[in-house]
Coordinates of C-alpha atoms in Angstrom, one line a residue:
Chain E
M67 CA 24.3 -6.8 -2.1
P68 CA 23.9 -10.4 -0.9
A69 CA 27.6 -11.0 -1.4
R70 CA 28.5 -8.8 1.5
A71 CA 30.3 -10.5 4.3
K72 CA 28.1 -9.0 7.0
P73 CA 25.0 -7.6 5.3
A74 CA 22.3 -8.7 7.6
P75 CA 20.8 -6.9 10.5
N76 CA 18.5 -9.8 10.7
T77 CA 21.1 -12.5 11.5
Q78 CA 22.9 -10.5 14.1
A79 CA 21.0 -12.0 17.0
Q80 CA 20.2 -15.6 16.6
A81 CA 21.2 -16.4 20.2
T82 CA 17.9 -17.4 21.6
Q83 CA 17.1 -20.5 23.6
P84 CA 18.4 -23.4 21.5
P85 CA 16.0 -26.1 20.6
S86 CA 15.7 -28.8 23.2
R87 CA 16.8 -31.9 21.4
T88 CA 17.4 -34.1 24.5
Q89 CA 13.8 -35.0 24.8
S90 CA 13.6 -36.4 21.3
P91 CA 13.6 -40.2 21.3
K92 CA 15.9 -40.4 18.2
P93 CA 18.4 -37.8 17.1
A94 CA 17.1 -36.0 14.0
R95 CA 18.7 -36.9 10.7
P96 CA 20.9 -33.9 9.6
S97 CA 19.1 -32.2 6.7
S98 CA 22.0 -30.1 5.5
A99 CA 25.8 -30.3 5.3
D100 CA 26.0 -26.9 6.9
P101 CA 24.8 -26.9 10.5
Q102 CA 24.0 -23.2 10.2
L103 CA 21.5 -23.9 7.3
P104 CA 18.8 -26.3 8.5
W105 CA 17.1 -26.6 5.1
R106 CA 18.2 -29.1 2.6
P107 CA 20.0 -27.8 -0.5
A108 CA 17.1 -28.8 -2.8
T109 CA 14.7 -26.9 -0.6
R110 CA 16.9 -23.9 -0.7
V111 CA 17.2 -24.0 -4.4
L112 CA 13.5 -24.3 -4.8
V113 CA 12.8 -21.4 -2.4
S114 CA 15.5 -19.3 -4.0
L115 CA 13.8 -19.7 -7.3
L116 CA 10.4 -18.8 -5.9
V117 CA 11.8 -15.8 -4.1
A118 CA 13.6 -14.6 -7.2
I119 CA 10.4 -14.9 -9.3
H120 CA 8.3 -13.1 -6.7
L121 CA 10.8 -10.2 -6.3
L122 CA 11.0 -9.9 -10.1
A123 CA 7.2 -9.6 -10.1
V124 CA 7.3 -7.0 -7.3
F125 CA 9.9 -5.0 -9.3
V126 CA 8.3 -5.2 -12.7
A127 CA 4.9 -3.7 -11.5
P128 CA 6.2 -0.2 -10.7
W129 CA 8.8 -0.4 -13.5
N130 CA 6.1 -1.1 -16.1
L131 CA 4.0 1.7 -14.8
S132 CA 6.8 4.2 -14.7
T133 CA 8.0 3.6 -18.3
R134 CA 6.5 5.1 -21.4
A135 CA 7.0 4.8 -25.1
A136 CA 9.5 7.2 -26.6
L137 CA 10.1 8.9 -30.0
P138 CA 13.4 8.3 -31.7
P139 CA 16.1 10.9 -31.1
G140 CA 15.9 13.7 -33.7
Y141 CA 12.3 12.9 -34.6
T142 CA 10.5 15.8 -36.2
P143 CA 6.8 15.7 -37.0
G144 CA 5.8 16.2 -40.6
T145 CA 3.9 19.2 -41.8
D146 CA 0.6 19.6 -43.5
S147 CA 0.0 21.3 -46.8
S148 CA 0.0 24.7 -45.1
G149 CA 3.3 24.0 -43.5
R150 CA 1.9 23.6 -40.0
P151 CA 3.5 20.8 -37.9
L152 CA 1.4 17.6 -37.6
P153 CA 0.6 16.2 -34.2
P154 CA 2.7 13.1 -33.3
P155 CA 1.1 9.8 -34.0
P156 CA -0.7 7.9 -31.1
P157 CA 1.8 6.4 -28.6
D158 CA 1.0 2.8 -29.6
E159 CA 2.0 3.4 -33.3
P160 CA 5.3 3.8 -35.1
P161 CA 7.6 5.7 -34.8
W162 CA 7.0 5.5 -31.0
Q163 CA 9.4 2.9 -29.5
Q164 CA 7.8 0.6 -26.9
P165 CA 9.7 -0.7 -23.9
R166 CA 9.4 -4.2 -25.2
L167 CA 11.2 -6.1 -22.4
I168 CA 9.4 -4.3 -19.6
R169 CA 6.0 -4.8 -21.3
A170 CA 6.8 -8.5 -22.0
L171 CA 7.7 -9.1 -18.3
A172 CA 4.6 -7.2 -17.2
G173 CA 2.6 -9.5 -19.4
I174 CA 4.1 -12.6 -17.9
F175 CA 3.6 -11.5 -14.3
R176 CA 0.3 -9.7 -14.8
H177 CA -2.1 -12.2 -13.3
Y178 CA 0.3 -13.0 -10.5
Q179 CA 0.5 -9.3 -9.6
N180 CA -3.3 -9.0 -9.7
L181 CA -3.9 -12.0 -7.6
A182 CA -1.4 -11.0 -5.0
Y183 CA -2.1 -7.2 -5.2
L184 CA 1.3 -6.3 -6.5
N185 CA -0.3 -4.5 -9.5
H186 CA 0.6 -1.0 -8.6
G187 CA 3.3 1.6 -8.5
Y188 CA 4.7 3.7 -5.6
E189 CA 4.6 7.2 -6.9
F190 CA 4.0 9.0 -3.7
F191 CA 3.6 12.8 -4.5
A192 CA 5.2 12.2 -7.9
P193 CA 6.0 13.3 -10.5
D194 CA 4.9 16.6 -8.8
P195 CA 2.6 17.4 -5.9
A196 CA -0.6 18.9 -7.3
G197 CA -3.8 20.6 -6.2
T198 CA -6.5 18.4 -4.6
H199 CA -9.8 17.6 -6.2
L200 CA -13.1 18.0 -4.3
I201 CA -16.7 17.1 -4.9
R202 CA -19.4 19.6 -4.0
Y203 CA -22.9 18.3 -4.0
R204 CA -26.4 19.6 -3.5
V205 CA -29.3 17.1 -3.2
S206 CA -32.9 18.5 -3.6
R207 CA -35.4 16.2 -2.0
P208 CA -39.0 15.9 -3.0
D209 CA -40.1 17.4 0.3
G210 CA -38.3 20.6 -0.5
K211 CA -35.3 20.0 1.8
V212 CA -31.9 20.7 0.3
I213 CA -28.8 18.8 1.5
E214 CA -25.5 20.4 0.7
G215 CA -22.0 19.2 1.4
H216 CA -18.6 18.4 0.0
F217 CA -16.0 15.8 0.3
P218 CA -13.4 15.6 1.6
D219 CA -14.7 17.5 4.6
L220 CA -12.8 17.6 7.9
K221 CA -15.8 18.7 9.8
S222 CA -18.0 15.7 8.9
Q223 CA -15.5 13.0 8.1
W224 CA -13.6 12.0 11.1
P225 CA -11.2 10.3 12.0
R226 CA -8.6 11.4 9.6
L227 CA -8.4 8.1 7.8
F228 CA -12.1 8.3 7.0
Y229 CA -11.6 11.8 5.7
H230 CA -8.7 10.6 3.6
R231 CA -10.8 7.9 2.0
H232 CA -13.2 10.6 0.8
M233 CA -10.3 12.6 -0.4
M234 CA -9.2 9.7 -2.5
L235 CA -12.8 9.3 -3.9
A236 CA -12.6 12.8 -5.2
E237 CA -9.0 12.5 -6.3
Q238 CA -9.3 9.2 -8.2
T239 CA -12.2 10.5 -10.3
A240 CA -9.6 12.1 -12.5
G241 CA -8.2 8.7 -13.5
M242 CA -11.5 7.0 -14.0
G243 CA -13.3 9.5 -16.2
E244 CA -16.8 10.9 -16.3
A245 CA -18.7 7.7 -15.5
S246 CA -17.3 7.7 -11.9
G247 CA -18.8 11.2 -11.4
N248 CA -22.2 9.9 -12.6
H249 CA -22.0 7.1 -10.1
Y250 CA -21.2 9.4 -7.2
A251 CA -24.2 11.5 -8.2
E252 CA -26.4 8.4 -8.4
H253 CA -25.2 7.3 -5.0
L254 CA -26.0 10.6 -3.4
A255 CA -29.4 10.7 -5.1
R256 CA -30.1 7.2 -3.9
V257 CA -29.0 7.8 -0.3
H258 CA -30.8 11.1 0.2
G259 CA -33.6 10.5 -2.2
G260 CA -33.9 13.4 -4.7
K261 CA -32.1 15.2 -7.4
A262 CA -28.3 15.4 -6.9
H263 CA -26.1 18.0 -8.5
L264 CA -22.3 17.6 -8.3
E265 CA -19.4 19.8 -9.0
W266 CA -16.0 18.4 -9.5
V267 CA -13.6 21.0 -8.3
V268 CA -9.8 21.5 -8.2
H269 CA -8.3 23.4 -5.4
L270 CA -5.2 25.2 -6.8
L271 CA -2.1 25.6 -4.9
L272 CA -0.5 29.0 -4.0
S273 CA 3.1 29.8 -4.6
P274 CA 5.4 30.9 -1.7
K275 CA 5.2 34.5 -3.0
Q276 CA 1.4 34.5 -2.9
V277 CA 1.4 33.2 0.7
R278 CA 4.0 35.8 1.7
D279 CA 1.8 38.5 0.1
G280 CA -1.0 37.4 2.5
K281 CA -3.2 35.3 0.3
E282 CA -5.1 32.6 2.1
L283 CA -4.8 28.9 1.0
D284 CA -8.6 28.7 0.7
A285 CA -9.1 32.0 -1.2
P286 CA -12.3 31.7 -3.3
D287 CA -10.4 32.0 -6.6
T288 CA -8.2 29.0 -5.8
Y289 CA -11.2 26.7 -6.4
R290 CA -12.1 26.0 -10.0
V291 CA -15.0 23.9 -11.1
L292 CA -14.0 21.4 -13.7
A293 CA -17.2 19.6 -14.4
T294 CA -20.8 19.1 -13.2
V295 CA -23.0 16.0 -12.9
D296 CA -26.8 15.6 -12.3
A297 CA -28.7 12.5 -11.2
D298 CA -32.3 11.9 -10.2
A299 CA -33.2 9.2 -7.7
S300 CA -36.7 8.8 -9.2
L301 CA -35.1 7.4 -12.3
L302 CA -32.5 5.2 -10.7
K303 CA -32.5 1.5 -10.7
L304 CA -34.2 0.4 -7.5
P305 CA -33.3 -2.8 -5.6
P306 CA -35.8 -5.6 -6.1
T307 CA -38.4 -5.4 -3.3
E308 CA -42.0 -6.4 -3.1
E309 CA -43.0 -2.9 -4.2
H310 CA -40.5 -2.9 -7.0
P311 CA -40.1 -6.4 -8.4
P312 CA -37.3 -7.1 -10.8
G313 CA -38.2 -6.4 -14.3
P314 CA -37.5 -4.1 -17.3
L315 CA -36.3 -0.7 -16.3
P316 CA -37.8 2.5 -17.5
Q317 CA -35.9 3.9 -20.5
G318 CA -32.9 6.1 -19.6
S319 CA -32.9 5.0 -16.0
A320 CA -29.2 4.1 -15.6
I321 CA -26.9 6.9 -16.6
L322 CA -28.9 10.1 -16.5
Q323 CA -27.3 13.4 -17.3
P324 CA -24.4 13.9 -19.7
Y325 CA -21.2 14.9 -18.0
R326 CA -20.7 18.6 -18.9
A327 CA -17.2 20.0 -18.6
N328 CA -17.6 23.7 -18.0
G329 CA -14.2 24.6 -16.7
G330 CA -10.6 24.5 -17.7
G331 CA -9.1 21.1 -17.6
R332 CA -5.8 20.3 -15.9
Chain Q
M21 CA 43.9 -19.1 -17.4
I22 CA 43.8 -21.6 -14.5
G23 CA 44.1 -18.7 -12.1
T24 CA 41.1 -17.0 -13.7
L25 CA 39.0 -20.1 -13.5
A26 CA 40.0 -20.7 -9.9
S27 CA 39.1 -17.1 -8.9
G28 CA 35.8 -17.5 -10.7
R29 CA 35.1 -20.7 -8.9
D30 CA 36.0 -19.0 -5.6
Y31 CA 33.7 -16.1 -6.5
C32 CA 30.8 -18.5 -7.2
K33 CA 31.4 -20.4 -3.9
E34 CA 31.5 -17.1 -2.0
L35 CA 28.4 -15.9 -3.7
Y36 CA 26.6 -19.2 -2.9
R37 CA 27.6 -18.9 0.7
A38 CA 26.5 -15.3 0.9
W39 CA 23.2 -16.1 -0.7
N40 CA 22.6 -18.9 1.8
A41 CA 23.6 -16.8 4.7
F42 CA 21.4 -13.9 3.5
W43 CA 18.2 -16.0 2.9
F44 CA 18.5 -19.2 4.9
S45 CA 20.3 -18.4 8.2
P46 CA 17.8 -19.1 10.9
T47 CA 16.9 -16.1 12.9
D48 CA 15.1 -15.3 16.1
P49 CA 11.5 -14.5 15.1
A50 CA 11.4 -11.5 17.5
T51 CA 11.4 -8.9 14.7
L52 CA 8.8 -10.7 12.7
S53 CA 6.6 -11.1 15.8
L54 CA 6.9 -7.4 16.6
L55 CA 5.9 -6.6 13.0
R56 CA 2.9 -8.9 13.5
V57 CA 1.7 -6.9 16.5
L58 CA 2.1 -3.5 14.9
A59 CA 0.9 -4.5 11.4
G60 CA -2.1 -6.3 13.0
A61 CA -3.0 -3.2 14.9
M62 CA -2.7 -1.1 11.8
L63 CA -4.8 -3.5 9.7
F64 CA -7.4 -3.6 12.5
Y65 CA -7.7 0.2 12.7
T66 CA -7.6 0.6 8.9
H67 CA -10.5 -1.8 8.4
L68 CA -12.4 -0.6 11.5
I69 CA -12.7 2.8 9.8
W70 CA -14.6 1.2 6.8
S71 CA -17.3 0.5 9.4
L72 CA -18.3 4.2 9.4
D73 CA -19.8 3.9 5.9
L74 CA -19.4 0.3 4.9
P75 CA -22.1 0.0 2.3
A76 CA -21.0 3.2 0.5
F77 CA -17.4 2.1 0.1
L78 CA -17.7 -1.7 -0.1
G79 CA -21.3 -2.5 -0.9
P80 CA -22.5 -3.5 -4.3
E81 CA -24.2 -0.2 -4.9
G82 CA -21.8 2.2 -3.2
W83 CA -20.0 5.2 -4.5
L84 CA -18.6 3.0 -7.3
P85 CA -20.8 0.0 -7.9
V86 CA -19.2 -3.4 -8.4
E87 CA -20.9 -3.7 -11.8
Y88 CA -19.2 -0.5 -12.9
L89 CA -15.7 -1.5 -11.6
R90 CA -15.9 -5.0 -13.0
H91 CA -17.2 -4.2 -16.4
E92 CA -15.9 -0.7 -17.1
V93 CA -12.7 -0.2 -15.1
Q94 CA -11.0 -3.6 -14.2
V95 CA -11.3 -4.8 -17.8
Q96 CA -9.0 -6.2 -20.4
D97 CA -9.3 -6.4 -24.2
V98 CA -10.0 -9.9 -25.5
N99 CA -10.7 -10.2 -29.2
G100 CA -11.9 -6.7 -29.4
M101 CA -14.3 -7.1 -26.4
Q102 CA -13.8 -5.6 -22.9
V103 CA -14.1 -8.4 -20.3
P104 CA -13.4 -8.3 -16.6
I105 CA -9.9 -9.3 -15.6
W106 CA -10.3 -12.6 -13.8
S107 CA -7.2 -12.2 -11.7
V108 CA -8.4 -9.0 -10.1
W109 CA -10.5 -10.6 -7.3
S110 CA -12.3 -9.6 -4.2
L111 CA -14.8 -11.3 -1.9
F112 CA -16.9 -8.1 -2.2
F113 CA -17.4 -8.7 -5.9
W114 CA -19.8 -11.5 -5.0
I115 CA -21.5 -10.0 -1.9
D116 CA -24.8 -8.5 -2.8
S117 CA -26.6 -8.3 0.6
T118 CA -26.1 -6.0 3.5
W119 CA -26.1 -8.6 6.2
L120 CA -23.5 -10.7 4.4
L121 CA -21.4 -7.6 3.9
W122 CA -21.5 -6.8 7.6
S123 CA -20.9 -10.5 8.5
V124 CA -17.7 -10.6 6.3
H125 CA -16.6 -7.3 7.7
L126 CA -17.0 -8.3 11.3
F127 CA -15.2 -11.6 10.6
A128 CA -12.4 -9.6 9.0
L129 CA -12.1 -7.3 12.0
A130 CA -11.9 -10.4 14.3
V131 CA -9.2 -11.8 12.1
F132 CA -7.1 -8.6 12.2
F133 CA -7.6 -8.3 16.0
C134 CA -6.4 -11.9 16.4
L135 CA -3.4 -11.1 14.3
M136 CA -2.6 -8.2 16.5
I137 CA -2.8 -10.2 19.7
G138 CA -1.3 -13.3 18.2
L139 CA -4.1 -15.8 18.5
F140 CA -3.9 -18.6 15.9
S141 CA -1.3 -16.3 14.4
R142 CA -0.3 -18.2 11.3
T143 CA -3.9 -19.0 10.3
V144 CA -5.1 -15.5 10.8
A145 CA -2.1 -14.1 8.9
I146 CA -3.2 -16.1 5.9
L147 CA -6.8 -15.1 6.3
G148 CA -5.8 -11.5 7.0
Y149 CA -3.8 -11.3 3.8
L150 CA -6.8 -12.7 1.7
L151 CA -9.2 -10.3 3.4
A152 CA -6.8 -7.3 3.1
V153 CA -6.5 -8.0 -0.7
S154 CA -10.3 -8.3 -0.9
Y155 CA -10.9 -4.9 0.6
V156 CA -8.3 -3.1 -1.4
Q157 CA -9.2 -4.6 -4.7
R158 CA -12.8 -3.5 -4.1
V159 CA -11.7 0.2 -3.7
S160 CA -9.1 0.2 -6.4
P161 CA -9.7 2.6 -8.0
G162 CA -11.8 4.6 -5.7
A163 CA -10.6 5.1 -2.2
F164 CA -7.3 3.2 -1.9
F165 CA -3.9 4.8 -1.3
G166 CA -0.4 4.0 -0.1
L167 CA -1.5 2.8 3.3
D168 CA -3.3 -0.2 1.7
K169 CA -0.3 -1.1 -0.3
V170 CA 1.9 -1.2 2.8
N171 CA -0.7 -3.1 4.8
V172 CA -1.0 -5.8 2.2
M173 CA 2.7 -6.0 1.8
L174 CA 3.3 -6.6 5.5
V175 CA 0.6 -9.2 6.0
M176 CA 1.7 -11.0 2.8
Y177 CA 5.1 -11.7 4.3
L178 CA 3.9 -12.2 7.9
M179 CA 2.1 -15.3 6.8
L180 CA 5.3 -16.8 5.5
G181 CA 7.0 -17.1 8.9
P182 CA 6.3 -17.9 12.5
C183 CA 4.9 -14.5 13.3
G184 CA 3.3 -15.7 16.5
A185 CA 6.4 -17.2 18.0
R186 CA 6.8 -14.2 20.3
Y187 CA 4.7 -11.5 21.8
S188 CA 1.5 -13.5 21.2
L189 CA -1.3 -15.2 23.0
D190 CA -0.3 -18.3 21.1
R191 CA 3.0 -18.2 23.0
L192 CA 1.3 -17.7 26.3
L193 CA -1.1 -20.5 25.7
R194 CA 1.8 -22.7 24.8
L195 CA 3.5 -21.6 28.0
R196 CA 0.5 -22.5 30.1
H197 CA 0.2 -25.9 28.4
A198 CA 3.9 -26.6 28.5
Q199 CA 4.3 -25.7 32.2
Q200 CA 2.4 -28.9 32.9
S201 CA 4.2 -31.2 30.4
Q202 CA 7.7 -29.6 30.2
P203 CA 8.3 -27.6 33.4
K204 CA 12.1 -27.3 32.7
D205 CA 11.9 -25.8 29.3
P206 CA 8.4 -24.6 28.7
V207 CA 8.8 -22.0 26.0
S208 CA 11.9 -22.3 24.0
T209 CA 11.8 -20.3 20.7
T210 CA 13.9 -21.8 18.1
P211 CA 15.6 -19.7 15.4
S212 CA 13.6 -19.9 12.2
T213 CA 14.7 -19.9 8.6
S214 CA 11.2 -19.0 7.4
A215 CA 11.2 -16.0 9.8
N216 CA 14.4 -14.8 8.1
I217 CA 12.9 -15.2 4.6
A218 CA 9.8 -13.3 5.6
I219 CA 11.9 -10.4 7.0
R220 CA 14.2 -10.4 4.0
L221 CA 11.2 -10.2 1.7
I222 CA 9.8 -7.2 3.6
Q223 CA 13.3 -5.5 3.5
L224 CA 13.7 -6.0 -0.3
H225 CA 10.1 -5.1 -1.1
L226 CA 10.6 -1.9 0.9
C227 CA 13.8 -1.2 -1.1
I228 CA 11.8 -1.5 -4.3
I229 CA 9.1 0.8 -3.0
Y230 CA 11.6 3.6 -2.2
L231 CA 13.6 3.1 -5.4
F232 CA 10.5 3.6 -7.6
A233 CA 9.2 6.4 -5.4
G234 CA 12.5 8.2 -5.8
I235 CA 12.7 7.5 -9.6
A236 CA 9.2 8.8 -10.1
K237 CA 10.1 12.0 -8.2
L238 CA 13.2 12.5 -10.4
E239 CA 10.8 13.0 -13.3
G240 CA 9.0 15.9 -11.6
A241 CA 10.2 19.4 -12.4
N242 CA 9.4 20.6 -8.9
W243 CA 11.3 17.8 -7.3
Q244 CA 14.3 18.7 -9.6
A245 CA 13.9 22.4 -8.8
G246 CA 13.8 21.8 -5.1
T247 CA 10.3 23.2 -4.6
A248 CA 8.1 20.1 -4.3
V249 CA 8.0 20.1 -0.5
W250 CA 6.4 23.5 -0.6
W251 CA 3.6 22.4 -2.9
A252 CA 3.0 19.4 -0.6
V253 CA 2.8 21.5 2.6
A254 CA 0.7 24.2 0.8
N255 CA -2.0 21.7 0.1
L256 CA -4.8 22.7 2.5
E257 CA -6.7 19.4 2.1
Y258 CA -3.6 17.5 3.3
Q259 CA -2.5 20.0 5.9
S260 CA -2.7 19.0 9.6
L261 CA 0.0 21.3 10.7
D262 CA 0.4 24.8 9.2
M263 CA 3.9 24.8 7.6
T264 CA 3.3 27.8 5.4
W265 CA 6.0 29.6 7.3
L266 CA 8.3 27.7 4.9
A267 CA 7.3 30.3 2.3
R268 CA 9.9 32.6 3.9
W269 CA 12.5 29.8 4.0
P270 CA 12.9 28.6 0.4
I271 CA 16.4 27.2 1.2
L272 CA 14.8 24.9 3.8
V273 CA 12.2 23.8 1.3
A274 CA 14.9 23.0 -1.2
L275 CA 17.0 21.1 1.3
A276 CA 14.0 19.0 2.4
T277 CA 13.1 18.3 -1.3
H278 CA 16.5 17.3 -2.4
L279 CA 17.2 15.2 0.7
T280 CA 13.9 13.3 0.2
V281 CA 14.8 12.4 -3.4
F282 CA 18.4 11.4 -2.6
W283 CA 17.3 9.4 0.4
E284 CA 14.6 7.5 -1.5
V285 CA 16.8 6.7 -4.5
S286 CA 19.7 5.6 -2.3
Y287 CA 17.8 3.8 0.3
C288 CA 18.1 0.4 -1.4
F289 CA 21.9 0.7 -1.5
L290 CA 22.7 2.4 1.8
V291 CA 20.4 0.4 4.1
W292 CA 22.5 -2.7 3.8
N293 CA 25.7 -1.1 5.0
R294 CA 26.0 -1.2 8.8
Y295 CA 27.5 2.3 9.0
T296 CA 24.9 4.0 6.8
R297 CA 21.9 1.9 7.9
P298 CA 21.1 4.0 11.1
L299 CA 21.2 7.2 9.0
V300 CA 18.9 5.8 6.4
L301 CA 16.5 4.4 9.0
W302 CA 16.4 7.6 11.1
M303 CA 15.8 9.5 7.9
A304 CA 12.8 7.2 7.3
V305 CA 11.5 8.0 10.7
L306 CA 12.0 11.7 10.2
V307 CA 10.3 11.8 6.7
H308 CA 7.4 9.6 7.6
A309 CA 6.8 11.3 11.0
G310 CA 6.9 14.6 9.2
I311 CA 4.4 13.5 6.6
A312 CA 2.2 12.0 9.4
L313 CA 2.3 15.2 11.5
A314 CA 2.2 17.9 8.9
M315 CA 0.1 16.3 6.2
G316 CA -2.3 14.3 8.2
L317 CA -1.2 11.0 6.8
M318 CA -0.7 9.5 10.3
T319 CA -1.7 5.9 9.3
F320 CA 0.5 5.8 6.2
G321 CA 3.4 7.3 8.0
L322 CA 3.1 4.8 10.8
A323 CA 2.7 1.9 8.4
M324 CA 5.9 2.9 6.6
I325 CA 7.8 3.2 9.9
I326 CA 6.6 -0.2 10.9
A327 CA 7.9 -1.6 7.6
N328 CA 11.2 0.0 8.2
M329 CA 11.4 -1.8 11.6
S330 CA 12.1 -4.9 9.6
F331 CA 15.7 -3.8 9.6
L332 CA 15.9 -3.9 13.4
S333 CA 17.9 -6.9 14.6
P334 CA 16.1 -9.4 16.8
A335 CA 18.5 -8.5 19.6
T336 CA 17.4 -4.9 19.5
V337 CA 13.8 -5.8 19.4
R338 CA 14.1 -8.1 22.3
R339 CA 16.0 -5.5 24.3
W340 CA 13.1 -3.1 23.8
V341 CA 10.1 -5.3 23.8
D342 CA 10.9 -8.3 26.1
P343 CA 10.5 -6.3 29.3
L344 CA 7.0 -5.2 28.3
A345 CA 6.1 -8.7 27.0
A346 CA 7.4 -10.2 30.3
R347 CA 5.1 -8.0 32.4
I348 CA 2.1 -8.9 30.3
S349 CA 2.9 -12.6 30.5
L350 CA 3.4 -12.4 34.3
L351 CA 0.0 -10.8 34.5
L352 CA -1.7 -13.4 32.3
V353 CA 0.0 -16.7 33.1
G354 CA 2.1 -15.9 36.2
K355 CA 5.4 -16.3 34.5
Q356 CA 7.8 -13.9 32.8
V357 CA 8.6 -14.7 29.2
G358 CA 9.6 -12.4 26.3

């Protein structure tokens, strides 16, 4: 690609006002043999190396995230004493084959990628678009008032980017596990003061045929509860104030209710 | 044998020349300056939105407390113990008071605004990058998405070049100052090697983004079957324009799905050819505008279109933007400059 004779949209228009050299008391010492390349060769070599290393780091991050260990061709799992097939071993054990080069490069660049925020992939709507997750909540306050809501919610979260941030909150719970759900419940209990009950819901997608047959995208049976969480503000860790000085917390005050999965997983 | 060596030497010489031309030819900083204006605006808006519920998203005890992120999520295994990864960093990991949180946030907004208008451009580009990384690392995982990745990418490369050379308050201030000291040539803008490197890095980073976005889709059964676009537009939470009429046009869905995958996978090859480049870039506008309008991802779509503008030549940028910039400079300093 760089070897193309005319590859560059960026160099097509260099015709700007030339630098005014006439006002300089002494003519500048030429820094490069090629007048089209103002930087010295040593500088160019150094920058070339840095650019190559950086681009390799940029490339390795999504490469590493998109590659998985593989079983050897023709691998067949063994059977137990009853003749039933055994489950395959964990992916980090033989006979799984690890992508060693990619993992090694990822190890080398790991901290650079973290520092520069290059530590992610680019899997937009991949490998397949899926239904969205939502969080429904109900907070029962001590004064008897009940606050209900859900996120993301177009009616209360505006503009669209703010709504989208809440959508990501609900969506990324799936990757973080049950503790994140507990923290959402604790946050709501802390903000509203009371007992919070959360439902983690998936909104299933309809096929073209279902839509042609007249089914609505928000039909009640397209929402499925995956898990629930409960939290109580009266048991939460309070910020140190004059009324609540720092000190030992009451037992069981941090994580409150066990995460109960009561629906089909995805 | 000698002929083979000679042709090999010629190849290396040609490669060396091409590499130098690609990376180190000075270029007009017009494209980089335009990207600064647009990316600065996008960064300012993106971070302004955090203001609507700043403590919840970025405070120490928000939706996802810092303690939880640092000690349970962003961790690595060291001698059998889970310890925080030191290189995942954010200013917000050390902020534990509301007033400091808001102070940093207001400072960040000022930085992004200055980047947009081009005031102390290079300095605020560096600060903007550090701040943008701080915000996104605080919400990863949690509330980040593709927009943040593109924002950080753009500001990372903006700080490498003279992003305030054109279309900036810096330039107008230089003009006002230079009118007194150099009335004959007050605002010459020299071609810049670092501007070229910054633009090249954005272009190549964008190629990597599309390549892996395409490869990831190739693994999806619905992308292979040509139905993925349907599942995307049938998602009510994303929907900002009702496209469910596509249920009656499966052939259109299939066409859009396959075109998207082919375009993403081939972007990194076809964008460098001057004949296919316009097709690839117009397809980018079509895809991202479609995502923005139909799926409510306006900010992400715009950010990707801004990144694609790195392939515009400085001459094209100047033809479009200089007239507007000249009017603004006439208004502000009484002289027309691009």
